[in-house]
Short mmCIF file of C-alpha atoms in Angstrom, two decimals:
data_model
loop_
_atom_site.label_atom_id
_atom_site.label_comp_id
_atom_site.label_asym_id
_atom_site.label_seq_id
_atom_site.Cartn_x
_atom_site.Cartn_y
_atom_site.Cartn_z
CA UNK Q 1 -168.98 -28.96 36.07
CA UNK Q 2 -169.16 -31.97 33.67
CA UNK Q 3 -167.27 -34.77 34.74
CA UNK Q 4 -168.15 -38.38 32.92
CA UNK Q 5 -167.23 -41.87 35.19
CA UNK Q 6 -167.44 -44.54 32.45
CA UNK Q 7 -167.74 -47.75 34.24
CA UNK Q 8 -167.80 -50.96 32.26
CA UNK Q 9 -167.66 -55.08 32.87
CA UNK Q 10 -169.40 -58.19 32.59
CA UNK Q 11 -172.71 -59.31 34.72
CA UNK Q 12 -171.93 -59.84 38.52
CA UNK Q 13 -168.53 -57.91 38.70
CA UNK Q 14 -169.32 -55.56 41.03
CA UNK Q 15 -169.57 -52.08 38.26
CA UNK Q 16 -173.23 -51.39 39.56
CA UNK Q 17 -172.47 -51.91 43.23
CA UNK Q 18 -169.42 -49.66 43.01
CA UNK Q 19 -171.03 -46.94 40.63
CA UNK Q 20 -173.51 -46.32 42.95
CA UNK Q 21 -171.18 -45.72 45.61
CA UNK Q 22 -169.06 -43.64 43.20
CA UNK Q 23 -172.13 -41.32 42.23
CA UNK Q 24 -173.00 -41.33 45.92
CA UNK Q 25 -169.51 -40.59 47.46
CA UNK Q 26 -169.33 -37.43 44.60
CA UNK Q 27 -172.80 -36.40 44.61
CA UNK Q 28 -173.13 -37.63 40.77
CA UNK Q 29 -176.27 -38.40 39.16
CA UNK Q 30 -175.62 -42.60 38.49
CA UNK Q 31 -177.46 -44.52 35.32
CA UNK Q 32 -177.28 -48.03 35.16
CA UNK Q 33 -177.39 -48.50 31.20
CA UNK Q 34 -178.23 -52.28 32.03
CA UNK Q 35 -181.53 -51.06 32.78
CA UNK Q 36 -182.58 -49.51 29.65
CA UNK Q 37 -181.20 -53.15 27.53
CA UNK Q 38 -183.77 -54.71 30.66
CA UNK Q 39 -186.61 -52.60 30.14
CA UNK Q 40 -186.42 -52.77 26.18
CA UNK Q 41 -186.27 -56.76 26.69
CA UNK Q 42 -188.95 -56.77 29.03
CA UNK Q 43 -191.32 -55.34 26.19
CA UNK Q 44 -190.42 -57.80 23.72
CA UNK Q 45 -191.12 -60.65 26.14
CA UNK Q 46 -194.63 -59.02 26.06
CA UNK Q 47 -194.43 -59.36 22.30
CA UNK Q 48 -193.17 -55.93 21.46
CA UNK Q 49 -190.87 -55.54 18.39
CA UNK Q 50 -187.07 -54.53 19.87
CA UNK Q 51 -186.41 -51.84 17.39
CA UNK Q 52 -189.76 -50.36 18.48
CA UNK Q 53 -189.66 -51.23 21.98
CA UNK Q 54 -185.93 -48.87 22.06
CA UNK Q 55 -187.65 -46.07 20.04
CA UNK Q 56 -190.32 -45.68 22.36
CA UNK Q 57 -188.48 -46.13 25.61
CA UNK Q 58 -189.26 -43.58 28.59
CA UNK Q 59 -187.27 -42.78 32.18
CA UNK Q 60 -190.91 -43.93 33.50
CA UNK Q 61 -189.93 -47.80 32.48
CA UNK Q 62 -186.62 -47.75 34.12
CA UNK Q 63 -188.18 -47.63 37.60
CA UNK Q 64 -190.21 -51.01 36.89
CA UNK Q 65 -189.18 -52.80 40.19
CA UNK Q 66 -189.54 -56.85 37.83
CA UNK Q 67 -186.23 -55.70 35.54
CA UNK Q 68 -184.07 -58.13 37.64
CA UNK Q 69 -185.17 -61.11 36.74
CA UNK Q 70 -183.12 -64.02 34.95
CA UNK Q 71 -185.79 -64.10 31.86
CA UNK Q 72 -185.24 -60.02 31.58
CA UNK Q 73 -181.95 -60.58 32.32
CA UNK Q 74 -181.24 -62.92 29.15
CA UNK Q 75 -183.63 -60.79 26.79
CA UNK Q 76 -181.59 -57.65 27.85
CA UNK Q 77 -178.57 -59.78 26.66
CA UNK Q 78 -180.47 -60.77 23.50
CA UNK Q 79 -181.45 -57.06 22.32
CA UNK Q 80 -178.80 -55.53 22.68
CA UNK Q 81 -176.85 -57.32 19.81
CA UNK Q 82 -179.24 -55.62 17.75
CA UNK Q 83 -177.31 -52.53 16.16
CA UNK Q 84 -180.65 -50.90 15.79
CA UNK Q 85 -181.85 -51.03 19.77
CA UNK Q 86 -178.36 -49.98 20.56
CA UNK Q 87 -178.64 -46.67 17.93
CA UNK Q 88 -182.08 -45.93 19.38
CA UNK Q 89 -180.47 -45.89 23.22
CA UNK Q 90 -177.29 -43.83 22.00
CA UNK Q 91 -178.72 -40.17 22.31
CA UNK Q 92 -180.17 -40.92 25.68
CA UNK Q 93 -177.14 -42.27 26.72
CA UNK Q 94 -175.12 -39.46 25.70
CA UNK Q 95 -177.35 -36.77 27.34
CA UNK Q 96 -176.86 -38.37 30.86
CA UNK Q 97 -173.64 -38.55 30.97
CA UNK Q 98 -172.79 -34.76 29.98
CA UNK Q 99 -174.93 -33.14 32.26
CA UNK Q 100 -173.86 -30.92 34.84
CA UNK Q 101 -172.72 -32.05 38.33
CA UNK Q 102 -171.39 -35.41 36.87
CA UNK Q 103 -172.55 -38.48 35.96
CA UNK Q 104 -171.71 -42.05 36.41
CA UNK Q 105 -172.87 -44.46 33.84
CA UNK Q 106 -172.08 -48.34 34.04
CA UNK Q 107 -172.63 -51.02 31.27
CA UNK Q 108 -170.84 -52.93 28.45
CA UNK Q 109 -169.91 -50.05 26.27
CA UNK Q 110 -169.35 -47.22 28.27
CA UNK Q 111 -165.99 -46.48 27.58
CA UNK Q 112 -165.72 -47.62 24.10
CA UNK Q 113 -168.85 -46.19 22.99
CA UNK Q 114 -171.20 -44.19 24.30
CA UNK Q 115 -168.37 -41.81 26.01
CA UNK Q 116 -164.89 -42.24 24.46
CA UNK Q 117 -163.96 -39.03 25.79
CA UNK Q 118 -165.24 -39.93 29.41
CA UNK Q 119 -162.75 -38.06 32.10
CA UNK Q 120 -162.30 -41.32 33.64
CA UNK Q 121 -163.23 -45.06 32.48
CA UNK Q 122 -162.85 -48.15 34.96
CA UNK Q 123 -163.57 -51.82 33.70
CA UNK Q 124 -164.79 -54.03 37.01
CA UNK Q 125 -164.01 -57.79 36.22
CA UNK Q 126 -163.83 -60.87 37.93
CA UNK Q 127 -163.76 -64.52 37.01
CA UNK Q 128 -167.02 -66.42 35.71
CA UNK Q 129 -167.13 -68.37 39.06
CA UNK Q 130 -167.01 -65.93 41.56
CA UNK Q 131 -169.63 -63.83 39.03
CA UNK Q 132 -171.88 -66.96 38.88
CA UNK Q 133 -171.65 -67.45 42.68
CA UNK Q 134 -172.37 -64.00 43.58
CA UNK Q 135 -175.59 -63.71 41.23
CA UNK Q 136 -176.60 -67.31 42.44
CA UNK Q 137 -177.09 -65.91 46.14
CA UNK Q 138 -178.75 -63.05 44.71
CA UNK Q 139 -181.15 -64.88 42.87
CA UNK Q 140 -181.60 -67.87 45.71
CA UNK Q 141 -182.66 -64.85 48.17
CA UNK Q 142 -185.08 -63.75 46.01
CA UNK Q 143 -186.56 -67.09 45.81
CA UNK Q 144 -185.77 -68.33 42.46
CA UNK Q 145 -185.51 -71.66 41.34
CA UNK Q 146 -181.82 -72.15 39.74
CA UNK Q 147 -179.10 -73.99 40.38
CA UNK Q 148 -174.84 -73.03 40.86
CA UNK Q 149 -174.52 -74.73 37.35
CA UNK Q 150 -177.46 -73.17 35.39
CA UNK Q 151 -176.38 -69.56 36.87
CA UNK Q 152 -172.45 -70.23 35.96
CA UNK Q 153 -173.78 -71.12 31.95
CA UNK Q 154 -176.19 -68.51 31.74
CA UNK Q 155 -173.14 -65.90 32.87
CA UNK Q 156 -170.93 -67.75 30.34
CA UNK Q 157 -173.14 -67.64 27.72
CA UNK Q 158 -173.93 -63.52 28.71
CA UNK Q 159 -170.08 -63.20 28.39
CA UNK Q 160 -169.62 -65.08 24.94
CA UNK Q 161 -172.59 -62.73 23.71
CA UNK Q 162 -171.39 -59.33 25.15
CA UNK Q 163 -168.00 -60.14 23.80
CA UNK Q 164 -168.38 -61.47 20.51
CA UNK Q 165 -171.41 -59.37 19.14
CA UNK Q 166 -170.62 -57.60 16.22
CA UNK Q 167 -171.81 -53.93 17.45
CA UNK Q 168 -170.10 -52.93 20.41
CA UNK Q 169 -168.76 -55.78 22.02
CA UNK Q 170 -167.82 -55.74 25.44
CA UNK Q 171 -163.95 -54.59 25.98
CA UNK Q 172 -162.21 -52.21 28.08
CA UNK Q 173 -161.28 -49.31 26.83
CA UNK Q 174 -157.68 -48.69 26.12
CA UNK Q 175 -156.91 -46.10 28.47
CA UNK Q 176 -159.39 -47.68 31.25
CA UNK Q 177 -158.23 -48.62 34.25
CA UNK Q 178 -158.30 -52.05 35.08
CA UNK Q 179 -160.72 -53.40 38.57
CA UNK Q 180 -160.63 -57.19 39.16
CA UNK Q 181 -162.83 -57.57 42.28
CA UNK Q 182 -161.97 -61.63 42.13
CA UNK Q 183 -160.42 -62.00 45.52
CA UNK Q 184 -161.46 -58.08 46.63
CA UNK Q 185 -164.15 -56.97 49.07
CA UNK Q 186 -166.46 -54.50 47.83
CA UNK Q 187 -165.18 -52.18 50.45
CA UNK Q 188 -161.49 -52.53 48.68
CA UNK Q 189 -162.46 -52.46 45.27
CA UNK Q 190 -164.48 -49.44 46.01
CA UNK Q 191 -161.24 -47.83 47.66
CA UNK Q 192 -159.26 -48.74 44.35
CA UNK Q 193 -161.97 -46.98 42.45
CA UNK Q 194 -162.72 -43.97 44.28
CA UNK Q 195 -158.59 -43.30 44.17
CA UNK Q 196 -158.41 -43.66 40.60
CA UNK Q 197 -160.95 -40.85 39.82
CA UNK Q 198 -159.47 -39.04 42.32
CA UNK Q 199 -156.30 -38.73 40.22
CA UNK Q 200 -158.79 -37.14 37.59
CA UNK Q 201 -160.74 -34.87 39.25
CA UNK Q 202 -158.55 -32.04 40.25
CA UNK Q 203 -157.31 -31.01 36.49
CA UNK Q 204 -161.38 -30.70 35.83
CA UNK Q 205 -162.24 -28.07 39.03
#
């Protein structure tokens, strides 16, 4: 069976938390797209040109455990405005997310994109404050050095560059189903999720 989970939203929603659980409650194979944008970003911080760096991108660089880091984080954002890094990522993309068993795949243009024709598409929002909040404790356990008002511009600044890039900007899908984990628990908004791919699933078996 191929069965695609299109999961999209800006930084700190929640999309990666719940796609794993998705992928883990249905025994689909899960890629965070996010991570391909980090590891292509992390090469150009190295000096690496992007174009390049996309071309010449293996599975091998996805399991780098220093992808998570704000400076990755913002050259991710950077290079993947470039309509040539996102053309080089396409194909891989596409391959994961139509093989058998099902897949889960979770980024900016999921659903618009990479798999228009995804069975089901979710978009996982929530406000810029509660997303700037949440990645501020992630970052202050990990020991970094930022403050509640640097994180809440650097998420801004993600969104206004997601949204407004001229290849693929960030937007649900049409036919998406709306997720705003604002005022939600994770244990909710994974509820809400796993029952609207539910409603998919049984015209696919």
């Amino acid at each position: 069976m191929s069965f695609t989970v299109a999961i999209d939203g800006p930084a700190a929603a929640g999309k990666g938390t719940i796609s794993k659980a998705v992928a883990a409650h249905f025994g689909f194979a899960h890629l965070d797209t996010g991570l391909l944008y980090r590891a292509v970003g992390r090469r150009v911080l190295t000096g690496v040109d992007p174009v390049e760096a996309a071309k010449a991108l293996t599975a091998e660089e996805l399991e780098q455990g220093d992808l998570r880091t704000a400076d990755i984080a913002q050259a991710a954002s950077k290079v993947a405005v470039i309509p040539e890094v996102r053309a080089a990522l396409v194909d891989f993309q596409r391959a994961f997310a139509r093989r058998a068993g099902g897949a889960v795949l979770d980024g900016r243009d999921i659903g618009t994109v990479i798999c228009p024709n995804a069975e089901i598409k979710l978009f996982v929002t929530a406000s810029a404050e509660v997303r700037a909040e949440r990645r501020y404790l992630e970052l202050s356990a990990k020991g970094a050095d930022v403050t509640r008002d640097q994180v809440l511009a650097d998420v801004k600044e993600r969104d206004a560059r997601d949204a407004e890039r001229s290849t693929a900007p960030m937007k649900a899908a049409d036919d998406a189903v709306q997720l705003d984990t604002t005022d939600l628990s994770i244990e909710a908004a994974l509820a809400k999720a796993l029952g609207a791919i539910n409603a998919k699933l049984p015209a696919t078996r």
